[in-house]
mmCIF file of C-alpha atoms in Angstrom:
data_model
loop_
_atom_site.group_PDB
_atom_site.id
_atom_site.type_symbol
_atom_site.label_atom_id
_atom_site.label_comp_id
_atom_site.label_asym_id
_atom_site.label_seq_id
_atom_site.Cartn_x
_atom_site.Cartn_y
_atom_site.Cartn_z
ATOM 1 C CA THR M 244 0.000 0.000 0.000
ATOM 2 C CA LEU M 245 1.047 3.573 -0.529
ATOM 3 C CA GLY M 246 2.284 4.859 2.787
ATOM 4 C CA ALA M 247 5.150 7.263 2.194
ATOM 5 C CA THR M 248 5.497 10.447 4.168
ATOM 6 C CA SER M 249 7.891 13.340 3.995
ATOM 7 C CA CYS M 250 11.352 12.623 5.319
ATOM 8 C CA PRO M 251 12.378 13.839 8.736
ATOM 9 C CA THR M 252 13.552 17.430 8.781
ATOM 10 C CA SER M 253 17.051 16.463 9.832
ATOM 11 C CA SER M 254 19.450 16.241 6.929
ATOM 12 C CA THR M 255 21.751 13.970 8.935
ATOM 13 C CA ILE M 256 21.857 10.401 7.695
ATOM 14 C CA ASN M 257 22.610 7.573 10.071
ATOM 15 C CA PRO M 258 25.681 5.804 8.612
ATOM 16 C CA ASP M 259 23.918 2.465 9.119
ATOM 17 C CA ASP M 260 21.088 3.667 6.844
ATOM 18 C CA ALA M 261 23.342 5.169 4.180
ATOM 19 C CA PRO M 262 23.615 3.368 0.834
ATOM 20 C CA THR M 263 26.666 1.248 0.296
ATOM 21 C CA GLN M 264 27.461 3.021 -2.963
ATOM 22 C CA VAL M 265 26.249 6.408 -4.111
ATOM 23 C CA GLY M 266 25.246 6.834 -7.709
ATOM 24 C CA GLY M 267 26.625 3.636 -9.174
ATOM 25 C CA GLY M 268 23.491 1.553 -9.182
ATOM 26 C CA THR M 269 25.448 -1.662 -8.870
ATOM 27 C CA ALA M 270 25.793 -2.185 -5.110
ATOM 28 C CA ASP M 271 22.914 -3.589 -3.095
ATOM 29 C CA ASP M 272 21.273 -2.282 0.041
ATOM 30 C CA ARG M 273 20.492 -4.541 2.988
ATOM 31 C CA ASP M 274 17.358 -5.842 1.236
ATOM 32 C CA GLY M 275 19.236 -6.734 -1.951
ATOM 33 C CA LEU M 276 17.863 -3.809 -3.958
ATOM 34 C CA PRO M 277 20.237 -1.864 -6.203
ATOM 35 C CA THR M 278 21.293 1.449 -4.717
ATOM 36 C CA VAL M 279 21.119 4.615 -6.726
ATOM 37 C CA ASP M 280 21.662 8.232 -5.812
ATOM 38 C CA PRO M 281 18.124 9.671 -5.625
ATOM 39 C CA ALA M 282 19.447 13.246 -5.759
ATOM 40 C CA ARG M 283 21.177 12.484 -9.058
ATOM 41 C CA VAL M 284 18.081 10.747 -10.470
ATOM 42 C CA LEU M 285 15.859 13.663 -9.469
ATOM 43 C CA MET M 286 18.360 16.144 -10.915
ATOM 44 C CA ASP M 287 18.241 14.265 -14.228
ATOM 45 C CA LEU M 288 14.438 14.397 -14.110
ATOM 46 C CA TYR M 289 14.546 18.126 -13.380
ATOM 47 C CA LEU M 290 16.991 18.854 -16.201
ATOM 48 C CA GLN M 291 15.270 16.655 -18.792
ATOM 49 C CA THR M 292 11.773 18.007 -18.105
ATOM 50 C CA ASP M 293 12.556 21.751 -18.062
ATOM 51 C CA GLY M 294 12.483 21.996 -14.261
ATOM 52 C CA PRO M 295 13.235 25.719 -14.008
ATOM 53 C CA ARG M 296 9.910 26.368 -15.768
ATOM 54 C CA TRP M 297 7.753 24.076 -13.638
ATOM 55 C CA GLU M 298 4.743 25.733 -12.072
ATOM 56 C CA ARG M 299 5.333 24.276 -8.595
ATOM 57 C CA ARG M 300 8.953 23.581 -7.697
ATOM 58 C CA SER M 301 9.414 24.293 -4.004
ATOM 59 C CA GLY M 302 12.655 22.677 -2.829
ATOM 60 C CA TRP M 303 13.812 21.913 -6.356
ATOM 61 C CA ASP M 304 15.530 25.320 -6.412
ATOM 62 C CA ALA M 305 18.359 23.639 -4.470
ATOM 63 C CA LEU M 306 19.244 22.029 -7.805
ATOM 64 C CA ASP M 307 19.322 25.449 -9.485
ATOM 65 C CA GLN M 308 21.772 26.633 -6.833
ATOM 66 C CA PHE M 309 23.892 23.516 -7.278
ATOM 67 C CA LEU M 310 23.934 23.853 -11.076
ATOM 68 C CA SER M 311 24.806 27.554 -10.957
ATOM 69 C CA THR M 312 27.924 26.813 -8.873
ATOM 70 C CA SER M 313 29.015 23.611 -10.589
ATOM 71 C CA THR M 314 30.441 23.122 -14.045
ATOM 72 C CA ASP M 315 29.814 19.384 -13.802
ATOM 73 C CA PRO M 316 26.130 18.506 -13.106
ATOM 74 C CA ARG M 317 27.203 14.890 -12.401
ATOM 75 C CA GLN M 318 29.306 16.032 -9.439
ATOM 76 C CA VAL M 319 27.997 13.892 -6.569
ATOM 77 C CA VAL M 320 29.852 15.506 -3.663
ATOM 78 C CA SER M 321 27.672 18.626 -3.510
ATOM 79 C CA LEU M 322 24.484 16.665 -4.139
ATOM 80 C CA GLU M 323 24.923 14.697 -0.913
ATOM 81 C CA ASN M 324 23.646 17.638 1.127
ATOM 82 C CA ILE M 325 20.464 18.152 -0.884
ATOM 83 C CA ASN M 326 17.347 17.035 0.986
ATOM 84 C CA TYR M 327 15.280 15.803 -1.947
ATOM 85 C CA CYS M 328 12.590 14.533 0.442
ATOM 86 C CA HIS M 329 11.475 18.150 0.805
ATOM 87 C CA PHE M 330 11.088 18.712 -2.934
ATOM 88 C CA TYR M 331 7.570 19.473 -4.124
ATOM 89 C CA GLY M 332 5.914 16.210 -5.197
ATOM 90 C CA VAL M 333 8.538 13.898 -3.680
ATOM 91 C CA PHE M 334 7.539 11.719 -0.736
ATOM 92 C CA CYS M 335 10.024 9.493 1.066
ATOM 93 C CA ASP M 336 10.035 6.840 3.749
ATOM 94 C CA ALA M 337 12.013 7.249 6.974
ATOM 95 C CA GLN M 338 15.169 5.929 5.262
ATOM 96 C CA ARG M 339 15.001 8.663 2.580
ATOM 97 C CA ASN M 340 13.861 6.266 -0.158
ATOM 98 C CA VAL M 341 11.714 8.046 -2.723
ATOM 99 C CA GLN M 342 8.376 6.245 -2.691
ATOM 100 C CA ILE M 343 5.979 8.633 -4.386
ATOM 101 C CA LEU M 344 6.692 11.070 -7.186
ATOM 102 C CA THR M 345 3.702 13.248 -8.032
ATOM 103 C CA LEU M 346 4.256 16.087 -10.481
ATOM 104 C CA ALA M 347 0.888 16.113 -12.257
ATOM 105 C CA ASN M 348 -0.183 19.257 -14.105
ATOM 106 C CA ASN M 349 3.086 21.042 -13.386
ATOM 107 C CA ARG M 350 4.293 22.198 -16.834
ATOM 108 C CA LEU M 351 6.892 19.466 -17.294
ATOM 109 C CA ARG M 352 8.249 19.310 -20.865
ATOM 110 C CA GLY M 353 10.656 16.817 -22.365
ATOM 111 C CA THR M 354 11.163 13.183 -21.383
ATOM 112 C CA VAL M 355 11.073 11.544 -17.965
ATOM 113 C CA PRO M 356 14.374 9.637 -17.888
ATOM 114 C CA PRO M 357 14.374 5.852 -17.431
ATOM 115 C CA GLU M 358 16.511 6.173 -14.274
ATOM 116 C CA VAL M 359 13.419 7.320 -12.360
ATOM 117 C CA PHE M 360 12.324 3.692 -12.365
ATOM 118 C CA SER M 361 15.619 2.667 -10.766
ATOM 119 C CA LEU M 362 14.580 4.243 -7.464
ATOM 120 C CA PRO M 363 14.325 0.993 -5.476
ATOM 121 C CA ARG M 364 11.333 1.739 -3.213
ATOM 122 C CA LEU M 365 9.242 3.600 -5.772
ATOM 123 C CA LEU M 366 5.522 2.900 -5.286
ATOM 124 C CA SER M 367 3.783 5.546 -7.379
ATOM 125 C CA VAL M 368 4.534 7.968 -10.224
ATOM 126 C CA ASP M 369 2.060 10.601 -11.396
ATOM 127 C CA VAL M 370 3.184 12.846 -14.232
ATOM 128 C CA SER M 371 -0.254 13.180 -15.821
ATOM 129 C CA PHE M 372 -1.364 16.383 -17.536
ATOM 130 C CA ASN M 373 2.144 17.375 -18.656
ATOM 131 C CA ARG M 374 3.584 17.741 -22.160
ATOM 132 C CA ILE M 375 6.111 14.950 -21.694
ATOM 133 C CA ASP M 376 7.116 11.539 -22.905
ATOM 134 C CA VAL M 377 8.140 8.851 -20.423
ATOM 135 C CA ASP M 378 10.978 6.451 -21.120
ATOM 136 C CA LEU M 379 9.709 3.161 -19.688
ATOM 137 C CA ARG M 380 12.763 1.020 -20.519
ATOM 138 C CA ASN M 381 13.757 0.625 -16.853
ATOM 139 C CA VAL M 382 10.272 0.171 -15.425
ATOM 140 C CA ALA M 383 11.126 -3.471 -14.634
ATOM 141 C CA ASN M 384 13.596 -2.129 -12.045
ATOM 142 C CA ALA M 385 10.730 -0.604 -10.058
ATOM 143 C CA LEU M 386 9.893 -3.850 -8.293
ATOM 144 C CA GLU M 387 7.426 -2.206 -5.900
ATOM 145 C CA LEU M 388 5.704 0.129 -8.380
ATOM 146 C CA GLU M 389 1.954 -0.075 -7.810
ATOM 147 C CA ARG M 390 0.571 3.010 -9.529
ATOM 148 C CA LEU M 391 1.584 4.744 -12.763
ATOM 149 C CA GLN M 392 -0.359 7.765 -13.961
ATOM 150 C CA LEU M 393 0.523 8.873 -17.481
ATOM 151 C CA SER M 394 -2.852 10.308 -18.540
ATOM 152 C CA HIS M 395 -2.847 13.332 -20.847
ATOM 153 C CA THR M 396 0.864 13.153 -21.640
ATOM 154 C CA LYS M 397 2.703 12.646 -24.917
ATOM 155 C CA VAL M 398 3.478 8.990 -24.212
ATOM 156 C CA THR M 399 3.249 7.104 -27.500
ATOM 157 C CA ARG M 400 5.225 3.947 -26.678
ATOM 158 C CA VAL M 401 4.805 1.583 -23.763
ATOM 159 C CA ASP M 402 7.830 -0.608 -24.463
ATOM 160 C CA GLY M 403 8.912 -2.203 -21.207
ATOM 161 C CA LEU M 404 5.626 -1.686 -19.415
ATOM 162 C CA GLY M 405 4.791 -5.388 -19.432
ATOM 163 C CA ALA M 406 7.791 -6.021 -17.188
ATOM 164 C CA ALA M 407 6.051 -4.083 -14.387
ATOM 165 C CA ALA M 408 2.897 -6.185 -14.569
ATOM 166 C CA GLU M 409 3.650 -8.153 -11.399
ATOM 167 C CA SER M 410 3.517 -5.204 -8.981
ATOM 168 C CA LEU M 411 1.499 -2.647 -10.968
ATOM 169 C CA THR M 412 -2.112 -2.457 -9.759
ATOM 170 C CA SER M 413 -3.152 0.872 -11.360
ATOM 171 C CA LEU M 414 -2.200 2.202 -14.770
ATOM 172 C CA PHE M 415 -3.665 5.355 -16.291
ATOM 173 C CA LEU M 416 -2.937 6.072 -19.967
ATOM 174 C CA ASP M 417 -6.080 7.870 -21.120
ATOM 175 C CA GLY M 418 -6.060 11.129 -23.041
#
């Protein structure tokens, strides 16, 4: 069931809860799920969907500040201090795993990158009512994905969607 809440306000991470590898996507957490750097994934989403022009982007401005001071947007060191659990539309569990991403009707443009589906505890994605495409190639990596709302988007291909059939209970593609 969908039960994510905002992360605690503290930006301190308990070392026992920290991922074993940041950004590589090849190490496993204690439950055997691949670890990824959620800040990097969300930055890619922001950059590829015209984030600076989103209608509601509270918290996401931390990425603007990071990008304005960095010549390398892949630089992980500075991203470690970004509390993505406080971004508009991002809901995390107590271990800072992104569980719900809801950016419906928010003026996103471009393509949602496939890495979004590599977030290991992802339960729900709602990007409906945006002028975007969604790259579903990695949707099989979202082993816990229950709900996918793509209504009134520019999605024309659903390649890879069948791989999510085991966990997916709600799919919206109308419009």
